[in-house]
CSV table of C-alpha atoms and ligand atoms in Angstrom, one decimal:
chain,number,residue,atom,x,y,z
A,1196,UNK,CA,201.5,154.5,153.8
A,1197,UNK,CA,201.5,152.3,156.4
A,1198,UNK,CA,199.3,152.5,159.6
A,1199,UNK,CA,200.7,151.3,162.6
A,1200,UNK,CA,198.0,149.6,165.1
A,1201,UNK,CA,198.4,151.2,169.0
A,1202,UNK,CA,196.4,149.2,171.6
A,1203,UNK,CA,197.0,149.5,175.2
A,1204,UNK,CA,198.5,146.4,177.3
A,1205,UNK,CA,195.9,146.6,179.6
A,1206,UNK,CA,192.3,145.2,180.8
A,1207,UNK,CA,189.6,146.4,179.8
A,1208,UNK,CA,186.4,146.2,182.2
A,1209,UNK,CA,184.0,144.7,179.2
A,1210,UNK,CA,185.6,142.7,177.0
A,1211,UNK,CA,184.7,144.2,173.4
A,1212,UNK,CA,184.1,140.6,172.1
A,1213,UNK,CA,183.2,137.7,173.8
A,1214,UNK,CA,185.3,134.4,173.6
A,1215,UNK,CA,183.6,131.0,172.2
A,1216,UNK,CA,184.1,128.0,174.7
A,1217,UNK,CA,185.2,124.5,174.2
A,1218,UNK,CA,182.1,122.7,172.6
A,1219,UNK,CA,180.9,125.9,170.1
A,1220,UNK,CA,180.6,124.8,167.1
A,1221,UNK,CA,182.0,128.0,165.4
A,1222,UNK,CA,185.8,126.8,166.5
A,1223,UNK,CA,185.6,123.5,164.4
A,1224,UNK,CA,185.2,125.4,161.1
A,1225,UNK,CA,188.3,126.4,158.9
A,1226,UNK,CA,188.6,130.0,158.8
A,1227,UNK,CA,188.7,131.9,155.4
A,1228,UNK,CA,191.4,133.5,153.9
A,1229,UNK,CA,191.3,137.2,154.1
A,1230,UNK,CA,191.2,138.9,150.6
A,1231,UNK,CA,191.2,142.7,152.0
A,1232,UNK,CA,193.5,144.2,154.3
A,1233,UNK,CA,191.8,147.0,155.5
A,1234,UNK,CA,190.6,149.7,158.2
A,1235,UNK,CA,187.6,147.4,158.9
A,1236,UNK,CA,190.1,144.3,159.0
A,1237,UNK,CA,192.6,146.8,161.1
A,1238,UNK,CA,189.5,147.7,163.6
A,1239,UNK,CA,188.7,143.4,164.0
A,1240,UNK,CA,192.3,143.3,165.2
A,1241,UNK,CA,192.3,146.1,167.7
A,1242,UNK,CA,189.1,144.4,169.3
A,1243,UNK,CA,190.7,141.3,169.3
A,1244,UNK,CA,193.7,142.8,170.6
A,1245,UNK,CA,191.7,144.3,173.6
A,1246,UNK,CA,189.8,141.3,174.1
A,1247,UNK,CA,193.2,139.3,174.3
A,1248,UNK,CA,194.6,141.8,177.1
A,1249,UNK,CA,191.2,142.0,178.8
A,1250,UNK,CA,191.1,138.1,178.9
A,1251,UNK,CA,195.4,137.5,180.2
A,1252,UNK,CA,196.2,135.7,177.0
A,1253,UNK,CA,199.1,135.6,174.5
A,1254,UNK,CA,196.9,134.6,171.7
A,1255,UNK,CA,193.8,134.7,170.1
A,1256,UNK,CA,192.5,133.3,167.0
A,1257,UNK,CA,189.7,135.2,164.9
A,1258,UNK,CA,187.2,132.1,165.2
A,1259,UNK,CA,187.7,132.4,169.1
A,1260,UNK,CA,185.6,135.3,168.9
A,1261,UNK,CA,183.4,134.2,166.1
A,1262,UNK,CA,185.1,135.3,162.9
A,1263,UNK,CA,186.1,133.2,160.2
A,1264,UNK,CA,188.9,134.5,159.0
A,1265,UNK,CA,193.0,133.6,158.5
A,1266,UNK,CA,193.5,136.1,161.3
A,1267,UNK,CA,196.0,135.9,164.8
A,1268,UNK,CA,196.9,138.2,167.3
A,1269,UNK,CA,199.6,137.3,169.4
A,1270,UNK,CA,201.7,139.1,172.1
A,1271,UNK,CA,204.4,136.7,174.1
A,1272,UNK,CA,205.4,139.5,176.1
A,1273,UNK,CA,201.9,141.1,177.5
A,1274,UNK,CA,204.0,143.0,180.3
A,1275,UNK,CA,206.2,145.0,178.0
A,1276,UNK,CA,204.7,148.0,176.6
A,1277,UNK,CA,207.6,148.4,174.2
A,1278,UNK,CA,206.9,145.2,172.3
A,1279,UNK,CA,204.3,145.9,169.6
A,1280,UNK,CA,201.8,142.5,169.6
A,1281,UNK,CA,202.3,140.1,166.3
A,1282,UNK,CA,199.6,140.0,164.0
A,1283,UNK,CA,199.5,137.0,160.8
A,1284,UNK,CA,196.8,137.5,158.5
A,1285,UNK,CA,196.5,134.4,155.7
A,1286,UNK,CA,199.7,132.4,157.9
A,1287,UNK,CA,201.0,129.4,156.5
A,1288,UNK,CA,203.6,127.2,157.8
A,1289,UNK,CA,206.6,127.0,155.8
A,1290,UNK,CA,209.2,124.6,157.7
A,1291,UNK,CA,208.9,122.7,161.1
A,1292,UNK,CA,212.2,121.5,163.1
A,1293,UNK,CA,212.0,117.7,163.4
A,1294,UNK,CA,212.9,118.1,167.2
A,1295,UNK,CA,210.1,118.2,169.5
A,1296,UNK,CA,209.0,120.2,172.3
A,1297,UNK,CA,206.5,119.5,175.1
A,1298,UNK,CA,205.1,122.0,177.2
A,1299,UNK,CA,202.3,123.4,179.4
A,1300,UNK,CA,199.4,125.2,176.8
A,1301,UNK,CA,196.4,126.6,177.9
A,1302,UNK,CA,193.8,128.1,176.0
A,1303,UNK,CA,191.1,131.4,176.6
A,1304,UNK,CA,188.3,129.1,174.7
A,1305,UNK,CA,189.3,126.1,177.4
A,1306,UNK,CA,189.4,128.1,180.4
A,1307,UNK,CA,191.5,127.0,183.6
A,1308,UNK,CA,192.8,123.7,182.0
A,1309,UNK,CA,196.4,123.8,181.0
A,1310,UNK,CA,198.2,120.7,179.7
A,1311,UNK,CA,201.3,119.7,178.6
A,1312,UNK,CA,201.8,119.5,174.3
A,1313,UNK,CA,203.8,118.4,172.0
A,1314,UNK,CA,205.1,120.5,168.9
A,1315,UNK,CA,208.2,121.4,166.2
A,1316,UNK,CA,210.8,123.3,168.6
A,1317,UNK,CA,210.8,125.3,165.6
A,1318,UNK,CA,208.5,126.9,163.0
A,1319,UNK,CA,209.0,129.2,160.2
A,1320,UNK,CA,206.0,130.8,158.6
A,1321,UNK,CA,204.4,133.7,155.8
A,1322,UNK,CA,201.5,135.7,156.4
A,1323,UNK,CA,200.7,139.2,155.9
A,1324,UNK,CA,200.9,142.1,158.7
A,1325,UNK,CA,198.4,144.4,159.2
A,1326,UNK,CA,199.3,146.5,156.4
A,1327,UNK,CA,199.0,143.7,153.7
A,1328,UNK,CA,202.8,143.4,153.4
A,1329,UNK,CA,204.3,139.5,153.0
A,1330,UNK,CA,206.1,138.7,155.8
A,1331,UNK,CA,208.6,136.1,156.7
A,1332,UNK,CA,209.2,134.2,160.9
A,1333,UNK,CA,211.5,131.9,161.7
A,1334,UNK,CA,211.2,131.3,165.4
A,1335,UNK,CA,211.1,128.6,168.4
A,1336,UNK,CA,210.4,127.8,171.9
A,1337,UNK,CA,207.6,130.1,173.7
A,1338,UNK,CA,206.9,131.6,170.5
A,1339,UNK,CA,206.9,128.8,168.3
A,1340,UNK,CA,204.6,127.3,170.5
A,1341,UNK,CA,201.6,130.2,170.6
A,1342,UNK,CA,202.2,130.4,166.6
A,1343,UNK,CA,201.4,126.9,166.2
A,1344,UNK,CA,198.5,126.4,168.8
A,1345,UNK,CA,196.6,129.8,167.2
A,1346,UNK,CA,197.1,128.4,163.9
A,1347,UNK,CA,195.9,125.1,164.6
A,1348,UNK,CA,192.0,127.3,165.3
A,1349,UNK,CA,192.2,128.4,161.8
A,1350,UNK,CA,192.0,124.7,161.2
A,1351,UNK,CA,189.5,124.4,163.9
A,1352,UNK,CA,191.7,122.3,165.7
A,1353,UNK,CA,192.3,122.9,169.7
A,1354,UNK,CA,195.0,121.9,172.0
A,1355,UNK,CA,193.0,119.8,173.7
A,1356,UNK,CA,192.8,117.8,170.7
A,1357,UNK,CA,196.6,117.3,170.3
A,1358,UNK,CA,196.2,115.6,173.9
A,1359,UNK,CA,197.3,111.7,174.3
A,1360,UNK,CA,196.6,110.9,178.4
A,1361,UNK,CA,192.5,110.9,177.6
A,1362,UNK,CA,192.3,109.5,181.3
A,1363,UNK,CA,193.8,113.0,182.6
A,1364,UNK,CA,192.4,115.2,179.6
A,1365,UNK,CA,188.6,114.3,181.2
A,1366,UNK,CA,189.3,114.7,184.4
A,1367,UNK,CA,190.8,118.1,184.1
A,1368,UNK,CA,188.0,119.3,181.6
A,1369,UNK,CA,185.0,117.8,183.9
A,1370,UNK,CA,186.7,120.0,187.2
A,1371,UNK,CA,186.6,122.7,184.8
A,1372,UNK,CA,183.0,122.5,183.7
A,1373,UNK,CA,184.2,121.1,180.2
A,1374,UNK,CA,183.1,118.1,178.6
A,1375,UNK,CA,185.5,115.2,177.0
A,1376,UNK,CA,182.8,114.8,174.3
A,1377,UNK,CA,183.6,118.1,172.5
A,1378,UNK,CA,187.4,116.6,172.0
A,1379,UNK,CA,188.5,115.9,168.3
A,1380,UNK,CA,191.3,114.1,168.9
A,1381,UNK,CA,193.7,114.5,165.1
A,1382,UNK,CA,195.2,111.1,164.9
A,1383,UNK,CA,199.2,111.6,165.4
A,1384,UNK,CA,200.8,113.9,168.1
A,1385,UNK,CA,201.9,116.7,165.7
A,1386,UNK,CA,200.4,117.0,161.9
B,1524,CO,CO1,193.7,128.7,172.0
């Protein structure tokens, strides 16, 4: 039978996990696929769920919080109680549109800077829900975009990394605490 997962869209006053930052080392490893979908998997996601809402994002990826697994929450419409968050367990891209996008990203592990990215308009992708089942997404623009910036953590890639204008990139990181030196730029605008 399938279990349906109900979190709250709302803040929580302690976060239930705590969010690694730009420079720990835990979001430069690839995550692992997950081989079990189950209640303990299903209680990881609620956390990181609450921690997402807590924190005013749209994404989060499982080695944001120290876990390395194949495993996204995502919720494009945070204000809308009647749109149940997206959850991809083992995603994989399947198709990219060859038209390209650029918009503003920002990310909860590279608080306060946001930057404009480059990415496929369009993405189509697998994974499995929170049940186990295989599921199939074909989808663009503001969606297309999270999708693809919380996969790239699974490859323990960030936005930052995806970021040409190096001049800008360190100034906005140092007013924000961040250093340049924790960028791993991946050699062409889009992989
Ligand atoms: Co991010």
């Amino acid at each position: 039978m399938a279990v349906q997962i109900l979190v709250e869209k709302k803040k929580l006053d302690k976060s239930p996990l705590s969010i690694h930052k730009l420079g720990d080392r835990v979001l430069r490893q690839p995550a692992k696929r997950v081989n079990k979908v189950d209640d303990e998997l299903r209680q990881t996601v609620v956390q990181m769920l609450q921690t997402m809402y807590t924190a005013d994002g749209v994404g989060l990826a499982a080695p944001q919080v120290g876990i390395n697994k194949q495993l996204i929450v995502i919720d494009s419409e945070p204000e809308n109680p009647a749109i149940p968050p997206l959850i991809l367990i083992n995603p994989e891209v399947k198709n990219c549109g060859k038209v390209l996008a650029k918009d503003q990203e920002g990310c909860l592990s590279v608080p306060g800077v946001y930057m404009h990215v480059e990415r496929p308009e369009t993405v189509e992708i697998s994974y499995k829900d929170e049940n186990g089942r295989p599921c199939h997404l074909k989808t663009d623009g503001f969606l297309a975009r999270i999708i693809q910036h919380e996969m790239d953590h699974l490859s323990g890639v960030l936005f930052v990394d995806r970021i040409d204008d190096s001049l800008t990139l360190t100034a906005e990181l140092k007013k924000h605490g961040l250093s340049i030196q924790a960028v791993q730029p991946v050699s062409s605008g889009v992989s």
